[in-house]
PDB file of C-alpha atoms in Angstrom:
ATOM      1  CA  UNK A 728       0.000   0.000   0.000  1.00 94.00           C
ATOM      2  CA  UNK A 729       1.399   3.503  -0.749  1.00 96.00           C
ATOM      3  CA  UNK A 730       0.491   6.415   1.523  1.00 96.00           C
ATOM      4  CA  UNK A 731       1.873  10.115   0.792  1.00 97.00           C
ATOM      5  CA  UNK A 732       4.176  11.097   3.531  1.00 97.00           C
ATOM      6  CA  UNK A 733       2.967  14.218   5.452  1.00 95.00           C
ATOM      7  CA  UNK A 734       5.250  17.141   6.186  1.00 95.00           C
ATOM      8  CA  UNK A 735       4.717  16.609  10.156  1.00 96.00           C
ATOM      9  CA  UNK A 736       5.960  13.114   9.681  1.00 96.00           C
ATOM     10  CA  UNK A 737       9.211  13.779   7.701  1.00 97.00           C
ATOM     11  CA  UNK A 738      11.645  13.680  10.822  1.00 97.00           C
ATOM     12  CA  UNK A 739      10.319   9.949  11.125  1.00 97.00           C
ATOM     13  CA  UNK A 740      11.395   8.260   8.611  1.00 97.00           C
ATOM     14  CA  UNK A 741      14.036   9.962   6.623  1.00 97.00           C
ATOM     15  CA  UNK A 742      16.586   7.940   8.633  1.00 97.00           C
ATOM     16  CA  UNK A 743      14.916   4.908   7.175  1.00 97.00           C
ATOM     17  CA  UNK A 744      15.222   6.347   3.893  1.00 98.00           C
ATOM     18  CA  UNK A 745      18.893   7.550   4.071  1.00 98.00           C
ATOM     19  CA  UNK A 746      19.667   4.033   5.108  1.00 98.00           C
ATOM     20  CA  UNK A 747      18.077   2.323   2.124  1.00 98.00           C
ATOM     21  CA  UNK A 748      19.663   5.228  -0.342  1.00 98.00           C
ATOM     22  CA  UNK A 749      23.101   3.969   1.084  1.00 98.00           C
ATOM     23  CA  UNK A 750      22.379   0.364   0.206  1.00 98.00           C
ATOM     24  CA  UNK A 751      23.398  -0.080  -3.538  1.00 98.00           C
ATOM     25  CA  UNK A 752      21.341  -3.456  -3.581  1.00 98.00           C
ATOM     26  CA  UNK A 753      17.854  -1.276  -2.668  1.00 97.00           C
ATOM     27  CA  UNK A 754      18.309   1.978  -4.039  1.00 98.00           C
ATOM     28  CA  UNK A 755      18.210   3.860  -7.222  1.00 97.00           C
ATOM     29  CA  UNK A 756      19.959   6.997  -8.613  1.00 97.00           C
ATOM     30  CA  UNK A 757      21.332   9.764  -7.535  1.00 94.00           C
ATOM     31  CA  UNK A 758      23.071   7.331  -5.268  1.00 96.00           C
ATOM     32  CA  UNK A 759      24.503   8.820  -1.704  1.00 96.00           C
ATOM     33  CA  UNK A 760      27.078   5.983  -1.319  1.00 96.00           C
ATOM     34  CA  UNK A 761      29.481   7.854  -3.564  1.00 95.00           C
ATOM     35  CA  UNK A 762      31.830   9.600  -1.720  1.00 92.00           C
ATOM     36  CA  UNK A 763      30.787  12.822  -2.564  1.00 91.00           C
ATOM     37  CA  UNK A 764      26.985  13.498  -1.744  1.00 92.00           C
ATOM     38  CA  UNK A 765      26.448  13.939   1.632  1.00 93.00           C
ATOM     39  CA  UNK A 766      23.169  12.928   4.429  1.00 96.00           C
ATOM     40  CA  UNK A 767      22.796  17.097   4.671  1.00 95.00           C
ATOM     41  CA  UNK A 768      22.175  17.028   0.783  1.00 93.00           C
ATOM     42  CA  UNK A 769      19.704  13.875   0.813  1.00 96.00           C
ATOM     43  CA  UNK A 770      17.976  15.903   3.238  1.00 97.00           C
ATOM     44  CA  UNK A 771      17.626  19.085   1.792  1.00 95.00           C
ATOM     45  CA  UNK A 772      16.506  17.102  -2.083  1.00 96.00           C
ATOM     46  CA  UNK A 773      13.889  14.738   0.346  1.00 97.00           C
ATOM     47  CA  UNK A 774      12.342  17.796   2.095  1.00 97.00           C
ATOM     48  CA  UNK A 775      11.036  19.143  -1.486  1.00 97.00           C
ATOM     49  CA  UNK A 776       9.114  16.132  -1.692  1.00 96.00           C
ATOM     50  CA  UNK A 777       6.838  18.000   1.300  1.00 96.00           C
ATOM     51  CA  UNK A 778       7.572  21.190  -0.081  1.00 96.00           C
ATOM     52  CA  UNK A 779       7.428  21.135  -3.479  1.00 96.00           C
ATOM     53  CA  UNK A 780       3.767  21.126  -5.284  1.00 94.00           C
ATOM     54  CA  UNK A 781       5.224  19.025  -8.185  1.00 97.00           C
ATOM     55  CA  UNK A 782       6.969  16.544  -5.723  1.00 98.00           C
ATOM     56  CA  UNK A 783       5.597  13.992  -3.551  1.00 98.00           C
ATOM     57  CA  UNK A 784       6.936  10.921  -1.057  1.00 98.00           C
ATOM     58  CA  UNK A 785       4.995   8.063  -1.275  1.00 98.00           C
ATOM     59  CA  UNK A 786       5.578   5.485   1.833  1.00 98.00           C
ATOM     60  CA  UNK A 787       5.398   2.101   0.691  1.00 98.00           C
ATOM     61  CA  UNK A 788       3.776  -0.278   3.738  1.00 97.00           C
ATOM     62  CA  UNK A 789       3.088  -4.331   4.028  1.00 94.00           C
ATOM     63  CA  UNK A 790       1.528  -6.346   6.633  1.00 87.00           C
ATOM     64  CA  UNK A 791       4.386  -5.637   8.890  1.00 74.00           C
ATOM     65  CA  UNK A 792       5.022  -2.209   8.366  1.00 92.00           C
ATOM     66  CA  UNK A 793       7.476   0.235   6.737  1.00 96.00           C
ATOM     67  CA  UNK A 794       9.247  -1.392   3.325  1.00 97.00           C
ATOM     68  CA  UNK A 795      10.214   2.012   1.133  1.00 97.00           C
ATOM     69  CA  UNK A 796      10.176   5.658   0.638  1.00 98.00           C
ATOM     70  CA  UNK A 797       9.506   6.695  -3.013  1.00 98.00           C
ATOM     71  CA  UNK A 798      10.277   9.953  -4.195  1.00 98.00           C
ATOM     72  CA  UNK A 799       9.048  11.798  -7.572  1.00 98.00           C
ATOM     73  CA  UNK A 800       9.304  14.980  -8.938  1.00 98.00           C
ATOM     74  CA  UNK A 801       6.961  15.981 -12.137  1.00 97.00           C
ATOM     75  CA  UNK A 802       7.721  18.334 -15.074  1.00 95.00           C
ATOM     76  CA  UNK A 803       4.202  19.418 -16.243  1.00 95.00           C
ATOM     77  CA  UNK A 804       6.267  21.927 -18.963  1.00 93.00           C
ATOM     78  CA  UNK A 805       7.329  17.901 -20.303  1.00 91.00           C
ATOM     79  CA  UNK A 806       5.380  15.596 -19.086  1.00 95.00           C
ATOM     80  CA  UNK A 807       7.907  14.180 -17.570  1.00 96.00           C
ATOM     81  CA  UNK A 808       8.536  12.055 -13.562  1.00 97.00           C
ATOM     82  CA  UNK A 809      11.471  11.080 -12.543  1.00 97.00           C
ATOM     83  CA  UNK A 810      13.512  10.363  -9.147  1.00 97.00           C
ATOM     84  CA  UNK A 811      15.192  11.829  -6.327  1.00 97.00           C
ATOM     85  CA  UNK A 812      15.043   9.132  -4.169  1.00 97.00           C
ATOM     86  CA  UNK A 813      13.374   5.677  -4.846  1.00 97.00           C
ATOM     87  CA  UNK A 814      14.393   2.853  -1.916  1.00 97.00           C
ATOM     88  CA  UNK A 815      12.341  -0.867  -0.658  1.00 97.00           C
ATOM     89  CA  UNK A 816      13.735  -2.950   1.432  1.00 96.00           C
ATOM     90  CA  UNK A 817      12.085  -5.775   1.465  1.00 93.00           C
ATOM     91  CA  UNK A 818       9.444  -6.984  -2.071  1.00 95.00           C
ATOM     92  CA  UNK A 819      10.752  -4.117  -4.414  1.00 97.00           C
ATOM     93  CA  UNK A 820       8.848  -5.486  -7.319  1.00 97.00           C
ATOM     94  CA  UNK A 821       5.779  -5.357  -5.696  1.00 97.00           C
ATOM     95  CA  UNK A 822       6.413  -1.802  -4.570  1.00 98.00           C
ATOM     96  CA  UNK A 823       7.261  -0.563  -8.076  1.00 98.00           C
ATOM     97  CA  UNK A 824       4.359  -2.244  -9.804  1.00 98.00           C
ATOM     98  CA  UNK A 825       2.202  -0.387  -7.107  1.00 98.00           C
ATOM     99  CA  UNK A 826       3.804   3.207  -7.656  1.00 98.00           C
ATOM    100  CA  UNK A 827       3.344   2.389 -11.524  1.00 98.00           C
ATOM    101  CA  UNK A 828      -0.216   2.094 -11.291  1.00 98.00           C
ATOM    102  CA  UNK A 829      -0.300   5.352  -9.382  1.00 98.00           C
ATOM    103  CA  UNK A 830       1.104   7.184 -11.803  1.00 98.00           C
ATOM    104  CA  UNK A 831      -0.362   5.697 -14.870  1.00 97.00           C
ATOM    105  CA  UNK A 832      -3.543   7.028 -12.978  1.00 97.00           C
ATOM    106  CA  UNK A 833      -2.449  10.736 -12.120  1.00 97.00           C
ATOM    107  CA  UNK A 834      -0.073  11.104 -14.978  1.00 97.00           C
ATOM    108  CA  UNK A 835      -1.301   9.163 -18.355  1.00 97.00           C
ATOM    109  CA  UNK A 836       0.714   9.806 -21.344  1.00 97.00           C
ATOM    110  CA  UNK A 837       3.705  11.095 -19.565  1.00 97.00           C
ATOM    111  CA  UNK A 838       7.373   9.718 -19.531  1.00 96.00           C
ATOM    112  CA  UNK A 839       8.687   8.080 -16.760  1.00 97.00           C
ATOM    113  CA  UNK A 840      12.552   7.773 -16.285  1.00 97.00           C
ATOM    114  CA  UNK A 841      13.929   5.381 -13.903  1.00 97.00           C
ATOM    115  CA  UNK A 842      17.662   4.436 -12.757  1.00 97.00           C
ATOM    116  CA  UNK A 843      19.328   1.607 -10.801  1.00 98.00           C
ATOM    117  CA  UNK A 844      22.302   0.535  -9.775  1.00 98.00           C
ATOM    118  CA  UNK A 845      23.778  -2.769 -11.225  1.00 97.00           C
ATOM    119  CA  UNK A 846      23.378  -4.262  -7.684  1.00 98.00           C
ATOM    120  CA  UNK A 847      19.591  -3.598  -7.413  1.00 98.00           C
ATOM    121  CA  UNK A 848      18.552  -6.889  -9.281  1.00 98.00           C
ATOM    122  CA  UNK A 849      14.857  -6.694  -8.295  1.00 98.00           C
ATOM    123  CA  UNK A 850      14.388  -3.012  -9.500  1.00 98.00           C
ATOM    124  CA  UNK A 851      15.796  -3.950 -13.108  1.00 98.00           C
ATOM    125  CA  UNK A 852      14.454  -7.287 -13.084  1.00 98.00           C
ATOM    126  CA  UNK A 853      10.957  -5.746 -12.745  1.00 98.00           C
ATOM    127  CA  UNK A 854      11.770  -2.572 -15.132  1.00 97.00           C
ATOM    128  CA  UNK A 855      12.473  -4.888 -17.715  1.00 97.00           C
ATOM    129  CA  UNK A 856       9.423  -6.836 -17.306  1.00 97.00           C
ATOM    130  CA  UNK A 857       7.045  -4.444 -17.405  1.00 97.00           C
ATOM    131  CA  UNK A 858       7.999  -2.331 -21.226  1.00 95.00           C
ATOM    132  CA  UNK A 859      10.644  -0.104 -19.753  1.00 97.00           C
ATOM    133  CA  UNK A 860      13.184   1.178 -22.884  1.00 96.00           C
ATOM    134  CA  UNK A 861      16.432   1.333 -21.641  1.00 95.00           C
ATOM    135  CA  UNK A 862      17.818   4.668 -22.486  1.00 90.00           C
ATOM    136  CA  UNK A 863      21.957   4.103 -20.641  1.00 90.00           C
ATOM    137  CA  UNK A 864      24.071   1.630 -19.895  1.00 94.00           C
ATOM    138  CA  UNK A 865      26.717   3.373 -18.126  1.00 93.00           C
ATOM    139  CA  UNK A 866      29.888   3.468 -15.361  1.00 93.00           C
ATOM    140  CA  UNK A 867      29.496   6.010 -12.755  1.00 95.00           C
ATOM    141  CA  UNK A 868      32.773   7.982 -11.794  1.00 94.00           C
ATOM    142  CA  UNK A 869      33.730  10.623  -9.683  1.00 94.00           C
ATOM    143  CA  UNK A 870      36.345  12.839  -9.088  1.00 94.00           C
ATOM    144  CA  UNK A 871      38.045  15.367  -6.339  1.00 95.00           C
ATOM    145  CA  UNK A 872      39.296  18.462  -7.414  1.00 94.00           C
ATOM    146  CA  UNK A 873      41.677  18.637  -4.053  1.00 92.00           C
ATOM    147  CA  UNK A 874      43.815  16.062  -6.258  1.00 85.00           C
ATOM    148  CA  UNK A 875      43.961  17.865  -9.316  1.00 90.00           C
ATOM    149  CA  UNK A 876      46.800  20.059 -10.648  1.00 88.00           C
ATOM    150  CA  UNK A 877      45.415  21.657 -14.141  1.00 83.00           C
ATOM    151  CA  UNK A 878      47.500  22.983 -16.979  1.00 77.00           C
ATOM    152  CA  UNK A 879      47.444  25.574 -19.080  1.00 78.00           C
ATOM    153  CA  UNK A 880      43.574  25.531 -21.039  1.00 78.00           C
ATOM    154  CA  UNK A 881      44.261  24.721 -24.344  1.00 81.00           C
ATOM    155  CA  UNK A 882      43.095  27.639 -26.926  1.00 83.00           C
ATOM    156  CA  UNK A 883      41.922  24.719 -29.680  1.00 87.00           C
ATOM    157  CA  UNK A 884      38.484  23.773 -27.253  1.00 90.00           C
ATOM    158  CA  UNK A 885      36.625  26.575 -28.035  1.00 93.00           C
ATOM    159  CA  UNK A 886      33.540  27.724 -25.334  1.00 94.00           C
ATOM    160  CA  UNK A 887      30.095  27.276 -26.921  1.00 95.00           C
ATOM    161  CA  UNK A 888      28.069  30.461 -26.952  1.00 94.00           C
ATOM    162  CA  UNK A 889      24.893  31.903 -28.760  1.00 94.00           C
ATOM    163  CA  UNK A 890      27.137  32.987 -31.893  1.00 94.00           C
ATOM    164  CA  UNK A 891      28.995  29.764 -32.466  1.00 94.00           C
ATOM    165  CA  UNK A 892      26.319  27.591 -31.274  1.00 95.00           C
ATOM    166  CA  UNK A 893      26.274  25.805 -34.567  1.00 93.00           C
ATOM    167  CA  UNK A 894      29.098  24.293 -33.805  1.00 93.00           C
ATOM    168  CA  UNK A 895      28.182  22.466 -30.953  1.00 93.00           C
ATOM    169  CA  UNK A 896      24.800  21.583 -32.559  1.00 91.00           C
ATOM    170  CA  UNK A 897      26.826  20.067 -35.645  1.00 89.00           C
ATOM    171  CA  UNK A 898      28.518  17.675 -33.340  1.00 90.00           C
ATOM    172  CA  UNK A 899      25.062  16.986 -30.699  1.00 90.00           C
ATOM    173  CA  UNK A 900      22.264  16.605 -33.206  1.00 84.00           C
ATOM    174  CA  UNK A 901      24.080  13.097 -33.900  1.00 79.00           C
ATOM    175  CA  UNK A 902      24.031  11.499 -30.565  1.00 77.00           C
ATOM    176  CA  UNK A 903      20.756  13.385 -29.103  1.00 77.00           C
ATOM    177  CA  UNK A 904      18.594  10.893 -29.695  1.00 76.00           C
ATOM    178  CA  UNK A 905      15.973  10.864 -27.312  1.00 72.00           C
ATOM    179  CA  UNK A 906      17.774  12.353 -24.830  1.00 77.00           C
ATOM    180  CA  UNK A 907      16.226  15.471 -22.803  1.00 81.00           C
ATOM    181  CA  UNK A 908      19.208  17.291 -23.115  1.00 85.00           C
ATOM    182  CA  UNK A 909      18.484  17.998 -26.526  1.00 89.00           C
ATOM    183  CA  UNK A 910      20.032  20.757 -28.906  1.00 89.00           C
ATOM    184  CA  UNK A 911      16.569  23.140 -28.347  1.00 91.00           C
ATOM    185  CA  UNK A 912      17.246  22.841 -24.383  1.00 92.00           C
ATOM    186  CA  UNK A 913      20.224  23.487 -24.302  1.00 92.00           C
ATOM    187  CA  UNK A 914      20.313  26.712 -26.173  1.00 93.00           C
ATOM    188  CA  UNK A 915      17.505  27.534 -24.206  1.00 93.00           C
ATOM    189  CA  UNK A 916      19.152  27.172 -20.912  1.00 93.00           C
ATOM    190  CA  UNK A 917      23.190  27.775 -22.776  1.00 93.00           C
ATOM    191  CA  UNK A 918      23.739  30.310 -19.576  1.00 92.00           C
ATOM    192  CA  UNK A 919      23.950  27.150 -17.179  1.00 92.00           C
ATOM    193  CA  UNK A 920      26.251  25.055 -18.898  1.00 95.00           C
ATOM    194  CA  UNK A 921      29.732  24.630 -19.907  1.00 95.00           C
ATOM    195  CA  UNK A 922      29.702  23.738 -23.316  1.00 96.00           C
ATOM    196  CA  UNK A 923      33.285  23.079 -25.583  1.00 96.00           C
ATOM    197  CA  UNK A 924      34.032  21.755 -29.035  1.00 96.00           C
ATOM    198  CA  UNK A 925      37.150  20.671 -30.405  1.00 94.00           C
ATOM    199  CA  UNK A 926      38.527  18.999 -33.394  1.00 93.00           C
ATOM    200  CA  UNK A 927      41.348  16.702 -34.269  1.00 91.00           C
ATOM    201  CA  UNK A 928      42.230  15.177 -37.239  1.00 90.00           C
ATOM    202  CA  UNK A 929      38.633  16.207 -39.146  1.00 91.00           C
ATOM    203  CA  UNK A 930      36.688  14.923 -36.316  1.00 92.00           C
ATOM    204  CA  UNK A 931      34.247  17.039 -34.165  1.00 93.00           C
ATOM    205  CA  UNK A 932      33.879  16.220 -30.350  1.00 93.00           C
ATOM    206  CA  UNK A 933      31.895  18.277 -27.527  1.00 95.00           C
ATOM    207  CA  UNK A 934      31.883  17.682 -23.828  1.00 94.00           C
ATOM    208  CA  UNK A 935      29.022  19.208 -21.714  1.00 94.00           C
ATOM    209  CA  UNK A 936      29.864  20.257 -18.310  1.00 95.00           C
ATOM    210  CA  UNK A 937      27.580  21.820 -15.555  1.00 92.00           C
ATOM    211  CA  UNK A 938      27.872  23.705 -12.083  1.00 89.00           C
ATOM    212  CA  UNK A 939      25.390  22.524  -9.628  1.00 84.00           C
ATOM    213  CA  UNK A 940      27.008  24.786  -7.094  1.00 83.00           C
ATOM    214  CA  UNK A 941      27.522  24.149  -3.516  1.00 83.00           C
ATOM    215  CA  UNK A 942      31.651  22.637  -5.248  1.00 89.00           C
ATOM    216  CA  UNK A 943      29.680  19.987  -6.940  1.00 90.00           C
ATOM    217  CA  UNK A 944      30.341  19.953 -11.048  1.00 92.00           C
ATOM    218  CA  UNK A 945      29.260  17.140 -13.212  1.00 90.00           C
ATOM    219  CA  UNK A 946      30.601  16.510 -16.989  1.00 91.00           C
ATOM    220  CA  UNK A 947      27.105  15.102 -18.684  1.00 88.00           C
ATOM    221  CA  UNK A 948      29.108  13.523 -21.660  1.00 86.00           C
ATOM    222  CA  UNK A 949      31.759  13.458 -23.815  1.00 90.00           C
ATOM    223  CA  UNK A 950      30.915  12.571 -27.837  1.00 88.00           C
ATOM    224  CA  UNK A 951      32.715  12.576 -30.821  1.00 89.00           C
ATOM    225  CA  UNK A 952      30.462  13.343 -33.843  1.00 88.00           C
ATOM    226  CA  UNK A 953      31.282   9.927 -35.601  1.00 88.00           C
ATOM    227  CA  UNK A 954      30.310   8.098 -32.142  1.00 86.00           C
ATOM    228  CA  UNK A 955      33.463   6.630 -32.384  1.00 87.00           C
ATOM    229  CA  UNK A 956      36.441   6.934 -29.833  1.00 88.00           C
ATOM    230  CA  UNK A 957      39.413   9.445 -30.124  1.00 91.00           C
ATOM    231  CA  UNK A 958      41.568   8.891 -27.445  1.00 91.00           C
ATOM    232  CA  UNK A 959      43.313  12.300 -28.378  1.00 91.00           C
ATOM    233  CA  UNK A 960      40.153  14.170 -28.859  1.00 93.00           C
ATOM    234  CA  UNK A 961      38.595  12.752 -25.654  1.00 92.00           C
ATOM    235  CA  UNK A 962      41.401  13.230 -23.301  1.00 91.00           C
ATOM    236  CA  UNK A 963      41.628  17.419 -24.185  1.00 92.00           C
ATOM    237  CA  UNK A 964      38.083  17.615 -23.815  1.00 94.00           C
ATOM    238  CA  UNK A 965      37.975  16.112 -20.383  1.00 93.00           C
ATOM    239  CA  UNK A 966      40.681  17.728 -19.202  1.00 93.00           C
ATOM    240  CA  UNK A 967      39.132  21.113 -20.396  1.00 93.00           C
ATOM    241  CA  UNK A 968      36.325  20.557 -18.625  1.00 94.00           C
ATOM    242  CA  UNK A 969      38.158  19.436 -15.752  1.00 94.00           C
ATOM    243  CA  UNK A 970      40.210  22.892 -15.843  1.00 93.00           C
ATOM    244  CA  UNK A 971      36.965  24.747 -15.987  1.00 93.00           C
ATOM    245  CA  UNK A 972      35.544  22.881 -12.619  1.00 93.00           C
ATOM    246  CA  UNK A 973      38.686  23.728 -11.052  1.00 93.00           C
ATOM    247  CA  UNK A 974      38.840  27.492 -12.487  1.00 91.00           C
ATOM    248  CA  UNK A 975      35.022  27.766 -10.617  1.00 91.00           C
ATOM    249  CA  UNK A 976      36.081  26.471  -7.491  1.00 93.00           C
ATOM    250  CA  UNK A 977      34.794  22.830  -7.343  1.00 93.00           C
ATOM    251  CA  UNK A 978      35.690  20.391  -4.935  1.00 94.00           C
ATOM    252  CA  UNK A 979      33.792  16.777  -6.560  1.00 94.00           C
ATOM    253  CA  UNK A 980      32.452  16.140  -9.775  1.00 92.00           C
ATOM    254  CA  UNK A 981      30.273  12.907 -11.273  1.00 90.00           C
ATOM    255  CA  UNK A 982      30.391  11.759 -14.827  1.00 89.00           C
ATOM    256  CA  UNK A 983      28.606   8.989 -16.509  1.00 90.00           C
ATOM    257  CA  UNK A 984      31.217   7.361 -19.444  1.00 86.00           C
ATOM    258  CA  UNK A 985      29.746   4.404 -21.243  1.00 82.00           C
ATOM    259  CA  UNK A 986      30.510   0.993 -21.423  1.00 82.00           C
ATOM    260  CA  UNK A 987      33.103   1.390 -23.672  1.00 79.00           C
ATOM    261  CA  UNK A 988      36.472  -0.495 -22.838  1.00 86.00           C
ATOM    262  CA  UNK A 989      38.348   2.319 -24.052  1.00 85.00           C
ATOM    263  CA  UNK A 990      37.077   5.136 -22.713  1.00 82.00           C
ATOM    264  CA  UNK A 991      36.682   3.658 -19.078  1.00 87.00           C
ATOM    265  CA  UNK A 992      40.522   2.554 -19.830  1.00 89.00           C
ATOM    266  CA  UNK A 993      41.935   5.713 -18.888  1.00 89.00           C
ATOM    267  CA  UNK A 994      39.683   7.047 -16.604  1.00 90.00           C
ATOM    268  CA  UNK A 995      41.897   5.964 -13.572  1.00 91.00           C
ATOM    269  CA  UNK A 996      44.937   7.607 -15.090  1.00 90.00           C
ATOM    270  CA  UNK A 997      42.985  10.865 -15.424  1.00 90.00           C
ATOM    271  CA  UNK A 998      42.207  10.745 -11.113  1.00 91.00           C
ATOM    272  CA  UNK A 999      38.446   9.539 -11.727  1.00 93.00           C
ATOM    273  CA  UNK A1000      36.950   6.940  -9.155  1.00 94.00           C
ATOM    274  CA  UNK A1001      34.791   4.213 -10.341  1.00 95.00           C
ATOM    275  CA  UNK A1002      31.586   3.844  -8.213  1.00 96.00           C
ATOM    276  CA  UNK A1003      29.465   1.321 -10.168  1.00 95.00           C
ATOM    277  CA  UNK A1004      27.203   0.409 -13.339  1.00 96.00           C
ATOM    278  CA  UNK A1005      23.806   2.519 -14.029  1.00 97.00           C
ATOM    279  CA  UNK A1006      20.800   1.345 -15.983  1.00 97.00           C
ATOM    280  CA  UNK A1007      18.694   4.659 -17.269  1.00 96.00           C
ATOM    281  CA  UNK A1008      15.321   3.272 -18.500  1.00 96.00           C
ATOM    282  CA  UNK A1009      12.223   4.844 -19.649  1.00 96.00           C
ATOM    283  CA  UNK A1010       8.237   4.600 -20.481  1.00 96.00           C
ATOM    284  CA  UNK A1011       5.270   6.545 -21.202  1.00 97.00           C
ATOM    285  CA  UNK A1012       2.796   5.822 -18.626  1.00 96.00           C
TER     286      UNK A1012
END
């Protein structure tokens, strides 16, 4: 049974939560088990879902009490749901196929993005089963800017801006897909982001980096226009976005690389820490 959490009942059971969002086995992303986010930031995120009109907490309860704390936010603008916080400990198959009929009911027609850690084998096994599309297959990294001693920025990674925006399009439009951080919202929201091209050998490659504030950055992707891997063309981007997190006064970052053998090759060598294996899947209720 799911039952929206009241504001006067937050203080009693966001422990439980925070517990389950530190077990990678019952938990889904953001994960808090990485190092880098802290309990003070799960609690300020899980107090919009009491807050927020667009955000709720649903608490999921059997026979014998308590089993998770499920937490949505809603994008009317998209018609879009997706997660701050989503943990069961105990029957998380039967807790998902519960909030999914929920939502279907409040929500038809709208997306619905979900992501798990590789550990969470219920959660995927159940995603899977019920039409999800997966969207990312992915290794989750972070990185400390403490440990980082940048170079000189190299001139040749040129900053994305309304007037050369074309650029970066030319290199986006071809890995976009059905992502939401498409070419039209990005422009739209170009004042947020750190956005660099740079080219090697004929080839076109972009890296989109972010400042969430509070010293936390986060490098969305790096692409090469051809989808194929440069290791030249990759490493200068990273690095220059690297530089830039540093120049802004970061202390952690999180990237998402794919599966790639190559690319997750040299991640180590560049000072990022592997964390573990995401599955980004999606559906329209």
């Amino acid at each position: 049974m799911l039952v929206p959490l009241q504001e006067k009942d937050f203080d009693k059971y966001v422990d439980f939560a925070y517990e389950l969002a530190l077990d990678p086995a019952r938990t889904c992303y953001p994960v808090y088990y990485d190092g880098v986010k802290t309990r003070e930031l799960f609690l300020e995120d899980a107090r919009k879902g009491v807050s927020l009109p667009n955000e709720e907490i649903l608490l999921y309860l059997e026979d014998s009490g308590l089993e998770g704390w499920l937490h949505y936010y809603y994008l009317p603008e998209d018609r879009y749901i997706a997660h701050r916080s989503c943990g069961v400990r105990r029957n998380t198959a039967r807790a998902l196929r519960e909030l999914s009929a929920y939502l279907a009911e409040r929500y038809p027609g709208c997306e619905w993005a979900v992501g798990f850690p590789e550990e969470n084998r219920e959660a995927l096994d159940w995603v899977r089963g019920a039409g999800f599309e997966l969207l990312e297959d992915s290794q989750y990294y972070t990185f400390h800017f403490d440990q980082y001693d940048p170079g000189p920025e190299d001139p040749a990674a040129e900053r994305i801006t309304e007037e050369n925006f074309e650029k970066f399009r030319r290199v986006h439009r071809a890995i976009e897909g059905e992502m939401y951080w498409n070419c039209w919202r990005l422009r739209e929201d170009l004042p947020n982001w750190d956005l660099f091209v740079a080219e090697e050998d004929g080839v076109a490659g972009e890296v989109m980096a972010l400042d969430a504030g509070d010293g936390f950055y986060s490098i969305f992707g790096v692409v090469c226009e051809d989808r194929k891997f440069h290791e030249s063309l990759y490493r200068r981007l990273l690095v220059r976005a690297l530089t830039e997190g540093k120049k802004k006064g970061a202390r952690y970052l999180t990237f998402f690389e794919d599966t790639a053998e190559e690319a997750n090759r040299i991640m180590p060598g560049l000072g990022f820490r592997r964390v573990g294996r995401y599955f980004g899947y999606h559906k329209t209720l």
